[in-house]
Coordinates of C-alpha atoms in Angstrom, one line a residue:
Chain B
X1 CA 1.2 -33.8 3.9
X2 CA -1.4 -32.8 6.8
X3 CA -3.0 -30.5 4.8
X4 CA -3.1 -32.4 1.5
X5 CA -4.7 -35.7 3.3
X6 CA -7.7 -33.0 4.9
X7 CA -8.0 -31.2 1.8
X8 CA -8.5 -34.4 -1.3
X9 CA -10.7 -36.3 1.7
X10 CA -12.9 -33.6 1.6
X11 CA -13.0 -32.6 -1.4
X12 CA -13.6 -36.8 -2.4
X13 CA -16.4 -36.3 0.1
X14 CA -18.0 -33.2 -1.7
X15 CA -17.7 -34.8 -5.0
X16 CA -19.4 -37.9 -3.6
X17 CA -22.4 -35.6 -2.1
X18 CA -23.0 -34.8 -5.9
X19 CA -23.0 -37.9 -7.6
X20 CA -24.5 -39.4 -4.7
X21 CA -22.0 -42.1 -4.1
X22 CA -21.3 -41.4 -0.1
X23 CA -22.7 -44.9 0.9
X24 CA -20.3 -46.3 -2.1
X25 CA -17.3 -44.2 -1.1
X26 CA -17.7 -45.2 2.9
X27 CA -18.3 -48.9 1.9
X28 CA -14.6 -48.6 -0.5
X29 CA -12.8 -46.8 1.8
X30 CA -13.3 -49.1 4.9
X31 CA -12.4 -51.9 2.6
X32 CA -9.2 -50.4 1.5
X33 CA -8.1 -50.2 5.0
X34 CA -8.6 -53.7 5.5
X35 CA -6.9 -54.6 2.3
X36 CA -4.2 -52.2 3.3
X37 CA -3.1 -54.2 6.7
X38 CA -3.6 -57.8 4.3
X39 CA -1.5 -56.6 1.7
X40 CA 1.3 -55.4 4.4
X41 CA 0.9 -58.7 6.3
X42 CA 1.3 -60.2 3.1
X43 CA 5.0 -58.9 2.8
X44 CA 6.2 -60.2 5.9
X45 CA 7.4 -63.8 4.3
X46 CA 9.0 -62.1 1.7
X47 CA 10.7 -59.3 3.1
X48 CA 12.2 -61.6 5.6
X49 CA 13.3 -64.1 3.4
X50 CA 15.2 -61.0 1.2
X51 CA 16.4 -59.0 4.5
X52 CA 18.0 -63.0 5.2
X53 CA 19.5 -63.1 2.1
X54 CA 21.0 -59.8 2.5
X55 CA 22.4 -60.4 6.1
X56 CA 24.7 -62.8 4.7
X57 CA 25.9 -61.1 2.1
X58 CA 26.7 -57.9 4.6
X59 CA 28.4 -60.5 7.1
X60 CA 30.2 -62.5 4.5
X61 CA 31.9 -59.2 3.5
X62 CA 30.2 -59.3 -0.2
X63 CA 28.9 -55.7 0.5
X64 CA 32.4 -54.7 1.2
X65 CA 33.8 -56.7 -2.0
X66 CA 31.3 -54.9 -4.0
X67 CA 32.2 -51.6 -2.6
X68 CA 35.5 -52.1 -3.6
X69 CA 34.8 -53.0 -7.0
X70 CA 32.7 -49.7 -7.4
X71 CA 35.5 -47.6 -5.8
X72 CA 37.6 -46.9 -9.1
X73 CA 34.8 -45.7 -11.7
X74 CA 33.5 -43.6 -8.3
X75 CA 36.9 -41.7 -8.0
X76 CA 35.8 -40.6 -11.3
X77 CA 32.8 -39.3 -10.2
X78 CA 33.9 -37.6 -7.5
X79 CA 37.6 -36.3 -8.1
X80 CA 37.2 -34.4 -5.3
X81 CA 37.5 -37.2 -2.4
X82 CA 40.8 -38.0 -3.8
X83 CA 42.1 -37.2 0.0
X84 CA 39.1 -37.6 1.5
X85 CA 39.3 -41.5 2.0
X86 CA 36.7 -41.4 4.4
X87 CA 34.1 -39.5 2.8
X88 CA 35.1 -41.7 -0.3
X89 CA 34.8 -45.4 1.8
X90 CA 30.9 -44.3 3.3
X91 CA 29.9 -43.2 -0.3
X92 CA 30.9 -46.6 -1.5
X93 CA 29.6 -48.6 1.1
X94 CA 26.1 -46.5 1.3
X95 CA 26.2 -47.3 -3.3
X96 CA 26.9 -51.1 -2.3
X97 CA 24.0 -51.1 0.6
X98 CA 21.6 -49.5 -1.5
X99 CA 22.1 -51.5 -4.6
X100 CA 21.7 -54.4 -2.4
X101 CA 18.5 -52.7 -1.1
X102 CA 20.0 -52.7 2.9
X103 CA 18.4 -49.3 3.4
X104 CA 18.7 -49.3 7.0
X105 CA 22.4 -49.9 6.9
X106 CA 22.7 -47.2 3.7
X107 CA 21.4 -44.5 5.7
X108 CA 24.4 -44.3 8.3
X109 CA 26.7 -44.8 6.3
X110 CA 25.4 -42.0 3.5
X111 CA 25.3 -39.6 6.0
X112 CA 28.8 -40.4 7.7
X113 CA 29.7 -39.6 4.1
X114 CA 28.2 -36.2 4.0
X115 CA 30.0 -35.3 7.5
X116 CA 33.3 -36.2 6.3
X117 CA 32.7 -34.2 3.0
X118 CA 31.3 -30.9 5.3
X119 CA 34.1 -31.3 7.4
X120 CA 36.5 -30.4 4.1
X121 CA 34.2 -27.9 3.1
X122 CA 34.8 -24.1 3.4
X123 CA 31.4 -22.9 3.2
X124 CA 29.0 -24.8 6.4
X125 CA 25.8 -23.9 4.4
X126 CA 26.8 -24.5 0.9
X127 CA 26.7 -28.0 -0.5
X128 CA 29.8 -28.9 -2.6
X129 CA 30.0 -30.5 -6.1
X130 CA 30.3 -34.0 -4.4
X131 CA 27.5 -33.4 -1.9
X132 CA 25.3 -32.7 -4.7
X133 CA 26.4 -35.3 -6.9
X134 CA 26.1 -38.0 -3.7
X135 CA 22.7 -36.6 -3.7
X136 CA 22.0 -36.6 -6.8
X137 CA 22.3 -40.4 -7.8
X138 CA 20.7 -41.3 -4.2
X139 CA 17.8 -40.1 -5.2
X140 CA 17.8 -42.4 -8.4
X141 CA 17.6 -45.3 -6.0
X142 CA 19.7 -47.7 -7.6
X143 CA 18.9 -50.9 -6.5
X144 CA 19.6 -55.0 -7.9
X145 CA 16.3 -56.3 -6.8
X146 CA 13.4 -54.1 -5.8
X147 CA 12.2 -56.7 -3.5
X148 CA 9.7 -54.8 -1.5
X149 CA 7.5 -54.2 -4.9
X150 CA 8.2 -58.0 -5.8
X151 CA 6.9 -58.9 -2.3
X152 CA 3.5 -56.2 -3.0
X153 CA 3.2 -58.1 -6.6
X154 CA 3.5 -61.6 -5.0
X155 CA 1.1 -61.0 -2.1
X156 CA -1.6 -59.7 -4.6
X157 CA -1.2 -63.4 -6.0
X158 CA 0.9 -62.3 -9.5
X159 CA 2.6 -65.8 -10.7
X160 CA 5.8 -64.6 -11.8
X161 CA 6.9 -61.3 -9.5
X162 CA 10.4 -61.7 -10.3
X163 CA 9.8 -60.4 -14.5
X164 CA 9.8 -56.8 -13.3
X165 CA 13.8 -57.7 -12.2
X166 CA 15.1 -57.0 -15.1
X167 CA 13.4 -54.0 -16.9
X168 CA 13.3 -52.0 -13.1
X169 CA 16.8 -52.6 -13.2
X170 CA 17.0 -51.0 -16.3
X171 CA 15.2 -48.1 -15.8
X172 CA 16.7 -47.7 -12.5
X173 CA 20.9 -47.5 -14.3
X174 CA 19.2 -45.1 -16.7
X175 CA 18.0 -42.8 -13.7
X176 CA 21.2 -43.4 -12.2
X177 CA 23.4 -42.4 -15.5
X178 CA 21.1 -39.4 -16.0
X179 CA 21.3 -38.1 -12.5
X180 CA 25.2 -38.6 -12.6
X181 CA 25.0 -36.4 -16.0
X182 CA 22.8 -33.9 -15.1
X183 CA 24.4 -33.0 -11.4
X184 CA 28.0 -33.0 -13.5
X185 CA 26.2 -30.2 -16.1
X186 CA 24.5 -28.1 -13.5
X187 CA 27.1 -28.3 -11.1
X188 CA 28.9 -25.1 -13.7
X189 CA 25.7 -22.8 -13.4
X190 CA 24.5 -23.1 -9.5
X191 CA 27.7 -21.5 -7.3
Chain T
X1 CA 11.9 -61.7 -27.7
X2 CA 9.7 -60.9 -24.8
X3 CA 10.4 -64.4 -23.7
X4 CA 14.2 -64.4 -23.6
X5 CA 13.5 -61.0 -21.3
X6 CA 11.1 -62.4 -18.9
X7 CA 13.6 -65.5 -18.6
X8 CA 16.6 -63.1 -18.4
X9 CA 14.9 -61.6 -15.5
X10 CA 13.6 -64.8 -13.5
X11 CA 17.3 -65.5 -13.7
X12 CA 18.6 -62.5 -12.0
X13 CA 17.1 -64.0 -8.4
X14 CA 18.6 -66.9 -8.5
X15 CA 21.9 -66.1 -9.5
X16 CA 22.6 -63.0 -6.6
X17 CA 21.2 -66.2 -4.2
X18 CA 23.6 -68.6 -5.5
X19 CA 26.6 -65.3 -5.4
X20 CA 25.5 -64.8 -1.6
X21 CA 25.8 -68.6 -0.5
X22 CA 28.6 -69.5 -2.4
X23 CA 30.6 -65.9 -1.1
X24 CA 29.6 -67.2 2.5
X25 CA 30.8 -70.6 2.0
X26 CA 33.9 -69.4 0.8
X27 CA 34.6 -67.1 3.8
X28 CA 33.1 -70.3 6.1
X29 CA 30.5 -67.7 7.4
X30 CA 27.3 -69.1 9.7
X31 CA 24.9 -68.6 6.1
X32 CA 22.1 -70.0 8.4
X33 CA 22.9 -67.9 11.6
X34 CA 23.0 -64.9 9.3
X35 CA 19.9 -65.4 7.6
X36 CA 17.7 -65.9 10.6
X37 CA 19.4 -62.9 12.1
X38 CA 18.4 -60.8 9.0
X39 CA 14.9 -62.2 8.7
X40 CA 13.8 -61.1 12.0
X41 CA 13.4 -57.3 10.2
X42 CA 11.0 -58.9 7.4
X43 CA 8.3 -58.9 10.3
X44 CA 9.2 -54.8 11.2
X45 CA 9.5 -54.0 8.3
X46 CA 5.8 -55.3 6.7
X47 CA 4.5 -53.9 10.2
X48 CA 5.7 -50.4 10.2
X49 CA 4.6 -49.2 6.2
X50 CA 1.1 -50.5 7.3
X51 CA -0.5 -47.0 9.3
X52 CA 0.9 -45.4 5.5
X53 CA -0.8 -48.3 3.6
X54 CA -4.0 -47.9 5.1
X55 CA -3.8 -44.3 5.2
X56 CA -2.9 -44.2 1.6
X57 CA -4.7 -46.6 -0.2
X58 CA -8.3 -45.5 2.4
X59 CA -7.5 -42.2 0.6
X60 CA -6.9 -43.1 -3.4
X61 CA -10.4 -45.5 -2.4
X62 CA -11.8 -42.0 -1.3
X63 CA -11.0 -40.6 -4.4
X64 CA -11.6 -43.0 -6.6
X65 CA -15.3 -43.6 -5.3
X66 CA -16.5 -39.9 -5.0
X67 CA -15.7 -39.4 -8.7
X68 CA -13.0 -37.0 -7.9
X69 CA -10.0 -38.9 -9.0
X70 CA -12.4 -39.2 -12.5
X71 CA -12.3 -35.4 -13.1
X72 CA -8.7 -35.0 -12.2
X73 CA -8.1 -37.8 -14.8
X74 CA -10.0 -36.8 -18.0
X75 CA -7.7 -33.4 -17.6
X76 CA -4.4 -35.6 -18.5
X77 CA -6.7 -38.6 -20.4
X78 CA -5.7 -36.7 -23.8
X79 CA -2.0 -36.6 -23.1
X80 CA -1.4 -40.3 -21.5
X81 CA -3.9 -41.7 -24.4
X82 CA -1.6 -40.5 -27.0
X83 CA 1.5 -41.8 -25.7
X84 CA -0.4 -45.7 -24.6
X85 CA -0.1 -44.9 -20.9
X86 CA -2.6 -46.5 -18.9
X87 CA -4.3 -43.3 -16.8
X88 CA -4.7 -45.6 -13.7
X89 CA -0.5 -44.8 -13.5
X90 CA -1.2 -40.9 -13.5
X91 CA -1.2 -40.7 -9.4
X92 CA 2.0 -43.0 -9.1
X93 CA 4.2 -40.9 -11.5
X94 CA 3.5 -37.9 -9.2
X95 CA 3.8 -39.2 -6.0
X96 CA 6.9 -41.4 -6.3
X97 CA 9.0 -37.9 -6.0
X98 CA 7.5 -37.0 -2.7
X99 CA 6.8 -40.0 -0.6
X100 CA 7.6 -43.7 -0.9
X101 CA 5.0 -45.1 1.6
X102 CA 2.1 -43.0 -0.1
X103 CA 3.8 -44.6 -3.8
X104 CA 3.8 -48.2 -1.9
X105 CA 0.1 -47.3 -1.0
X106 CA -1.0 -46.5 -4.5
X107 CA 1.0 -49.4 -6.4
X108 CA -0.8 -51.4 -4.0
X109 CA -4.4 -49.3 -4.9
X110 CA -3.8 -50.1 -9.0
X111 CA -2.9 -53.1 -8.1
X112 CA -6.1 -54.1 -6.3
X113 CA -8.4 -52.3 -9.2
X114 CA -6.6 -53.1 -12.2
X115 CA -5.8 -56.8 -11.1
X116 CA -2.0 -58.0 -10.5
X117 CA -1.4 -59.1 -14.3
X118 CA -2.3 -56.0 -15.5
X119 CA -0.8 -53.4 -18.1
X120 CA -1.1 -50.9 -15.4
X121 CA 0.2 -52.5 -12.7
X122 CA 3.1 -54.0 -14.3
X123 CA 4.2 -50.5 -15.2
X124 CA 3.5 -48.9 -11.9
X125 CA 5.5 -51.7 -10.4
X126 CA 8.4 -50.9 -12.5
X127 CA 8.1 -47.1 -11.8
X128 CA 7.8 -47.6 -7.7
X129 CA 10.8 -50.1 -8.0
X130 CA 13.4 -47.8 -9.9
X131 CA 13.0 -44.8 -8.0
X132 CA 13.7 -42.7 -4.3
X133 CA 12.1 -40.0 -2.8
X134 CA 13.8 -37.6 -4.4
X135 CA 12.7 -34.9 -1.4
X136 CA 12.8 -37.3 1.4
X137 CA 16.6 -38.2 0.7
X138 CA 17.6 -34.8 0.6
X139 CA 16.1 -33.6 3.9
X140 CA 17.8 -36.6 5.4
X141 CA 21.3 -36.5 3.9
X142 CA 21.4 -32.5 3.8
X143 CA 19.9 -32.2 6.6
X144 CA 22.2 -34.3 9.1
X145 CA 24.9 -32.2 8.4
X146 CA 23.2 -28.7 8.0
X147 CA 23.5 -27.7 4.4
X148 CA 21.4 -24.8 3.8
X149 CA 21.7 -24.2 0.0
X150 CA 21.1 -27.3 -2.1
X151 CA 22.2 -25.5 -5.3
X152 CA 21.5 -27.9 -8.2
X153 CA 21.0 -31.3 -6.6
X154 CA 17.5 -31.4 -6.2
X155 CA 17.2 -30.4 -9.6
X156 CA 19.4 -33.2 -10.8
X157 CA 17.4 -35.5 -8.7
X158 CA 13.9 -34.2 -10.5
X159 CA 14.9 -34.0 -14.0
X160 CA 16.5 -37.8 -13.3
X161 CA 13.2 -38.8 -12.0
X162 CA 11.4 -37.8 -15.2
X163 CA 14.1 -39.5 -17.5
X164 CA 13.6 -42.3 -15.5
X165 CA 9.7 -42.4 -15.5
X166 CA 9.8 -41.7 -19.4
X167 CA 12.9 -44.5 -19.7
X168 CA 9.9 -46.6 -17.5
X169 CA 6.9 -45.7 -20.3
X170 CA 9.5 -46.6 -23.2
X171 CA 10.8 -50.1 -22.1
X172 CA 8.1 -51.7 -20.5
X173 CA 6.2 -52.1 -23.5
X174 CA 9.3 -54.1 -24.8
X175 CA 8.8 -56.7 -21.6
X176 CA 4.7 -56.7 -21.0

């Protein structure tokens, strides 16, 4: 990352030297910054009326209802946690806490999931077929409301934030579905 | 069509609101208490993704002005042209696998140029929305418990990330 930031300023900078836009670019790039630290300031109503909503539904229990819900179609998934039930209650939890975009509380509990599943596992530097899989539809960032990019879309002054719900959602089960898919095909052909 | 969608999706809001309250009624939790606690973050976290903001969208601004971010575009115009993609998205669908804040950065950059109710921004809000760094969460998860070969889940994680992004390019059109 240190090296791509040096390398595309410069090379903006060179470009600019040839079409003779360096009093342009300077201009533009100090009033980024500055809409930068609005935008971000502009979050901070939103993001703490979702991270409100949230709290509740983590101390209400509704995260662990919901991880409960999951847990049968994820045995499924991941056939071998059958006698892991700890591994198996942390992936569950970290799904529920994602979906309900509690990334801060995901994180622990995602990675007391992969201790419990390395604990089981023969080979310390070889993921298993569950690690990968847990990996795999992490990555696809399943979420029920994307409320950081609804908080970005309301604080640029968009009307209606909340019409990218439904077809984010969307997109989102697909990435899920397909990540579940593909980690279950490759899982034959990488030992 | 598009009507019954956008009204399908203002709905969603107000009905995981009305699950919340009515779970923590139910369960006679503090609702109030609960949502103060949690709302205390909302400051942290708009204040910590600003250093990437700035750094991010002072960048794409660098970029954009020099003329450099022109060149780098007319090489995929052709491609995204065919297929109705607006070219201010190219950036976003390469970035979102490596870094979220730099992806927050840039929505936040098309947003700014293209204006809010764009095409463009629509879709790059969709695309930001549905994914996670693919690369980011694997060095976390993996690496907290030392896994040294991978095998095939970043691999999963990448070709689930183009799915998505094409799944992104197929059904927004249906919504915007």
């Amino acid at each position: 990352m240190n090296y791509i930031f040096i390398f595309l300023i410069l090379i903006s900078f060179i470009c600019a030297i040839f079409n003779h836009s360096l009093d342009v670019m300077i201009n533009d790039m100090l009033k980024a910054s500055q809409r930068a630290v609005e935008i971000s300031f502009g979050l901070i109503g939103i993001m703490a009326f979702w991270l409100g909503m949230v709290n509740i539904a983590k101390s209400s229990g509704l995260m662990e209802l919901f991880s409960k819900i999951i847990k049968k179609p994820l045995l499924i998934i991941f056939p071998d946690l059958k006698d892991n039930d700890e591994a198996f209650s942390n992936v569950a939890l970290n799904i529920s806490a994602n979906a309900l975009g509690l990334q801060n509380a995901a994180t622990p509990f995602g990675i007391k999931a992969m201790e419990s599943m390395q604990e089981k596992n023969p080979d310390k530097n070889i993921a298993t077929n569950s690690m990968c899989t847990f990996l795999a539809i992490n990555t696809a960032g399943f979420q029920i409301v994307p409320a950081v990019v609804i908080a970005i879309l309301s604080a640029s002054g968009m009307k209606n934030p909340s019409v990218i719900i439904l077809p984010t959602l969307i997109v989102t089960t697909i990435a899920f579905l397909s990540a579940l898919f593909f980690s279950k095909i490759l899982e034959r052909y990488f030992k | 069509m598009i009507k019954f969608l956008n009204t399908l999706s203002i709905l969603i809001l107000p009905l995981i609101i009305s699950i919340i309250l009515i779970h923590a009624l139910i369960n006679k939790k503090p609702a109030y208490e609960d949502f103060t606690t949690g709302a205390k973050e909302g400051f942290f976290v708009a204040v910590k993704i600003i250093p990437y903001l700035v750094a991010i969208m002072v960048l794409t601004a660098a970029l954009r002005s020099s003329g450099a971010l022109e060149i780098l575009q007319n090489f995929l115009k052709p491609v995204f042209d065919f297929f109705k993609i607006p070219i201010e998205t190219s950036l976003i669908m390469f970035t979102r696998s490596f870094s979220g804040s730099a992806t927050l950065g840039v929505l936040a950059d098309i947003i700014n140029n293209c204006g809010v109710d764009s095409y463009a921004a629509k879709l790059a809000a969709v695309i930001t929305g549905s994914s996670e760094t693919t690369f980011y969460v694997a060095s976390v998860y993996f690496g907290a418990v030392g896994i040294k070969k991978f095998r095939h889940a970043l691999l999963s994680g990448i070709l689930a990330d183009i799915i998505g992004l094409i799944a992104a390019i197929i059904i927004c059109p249906i919504f915007f």
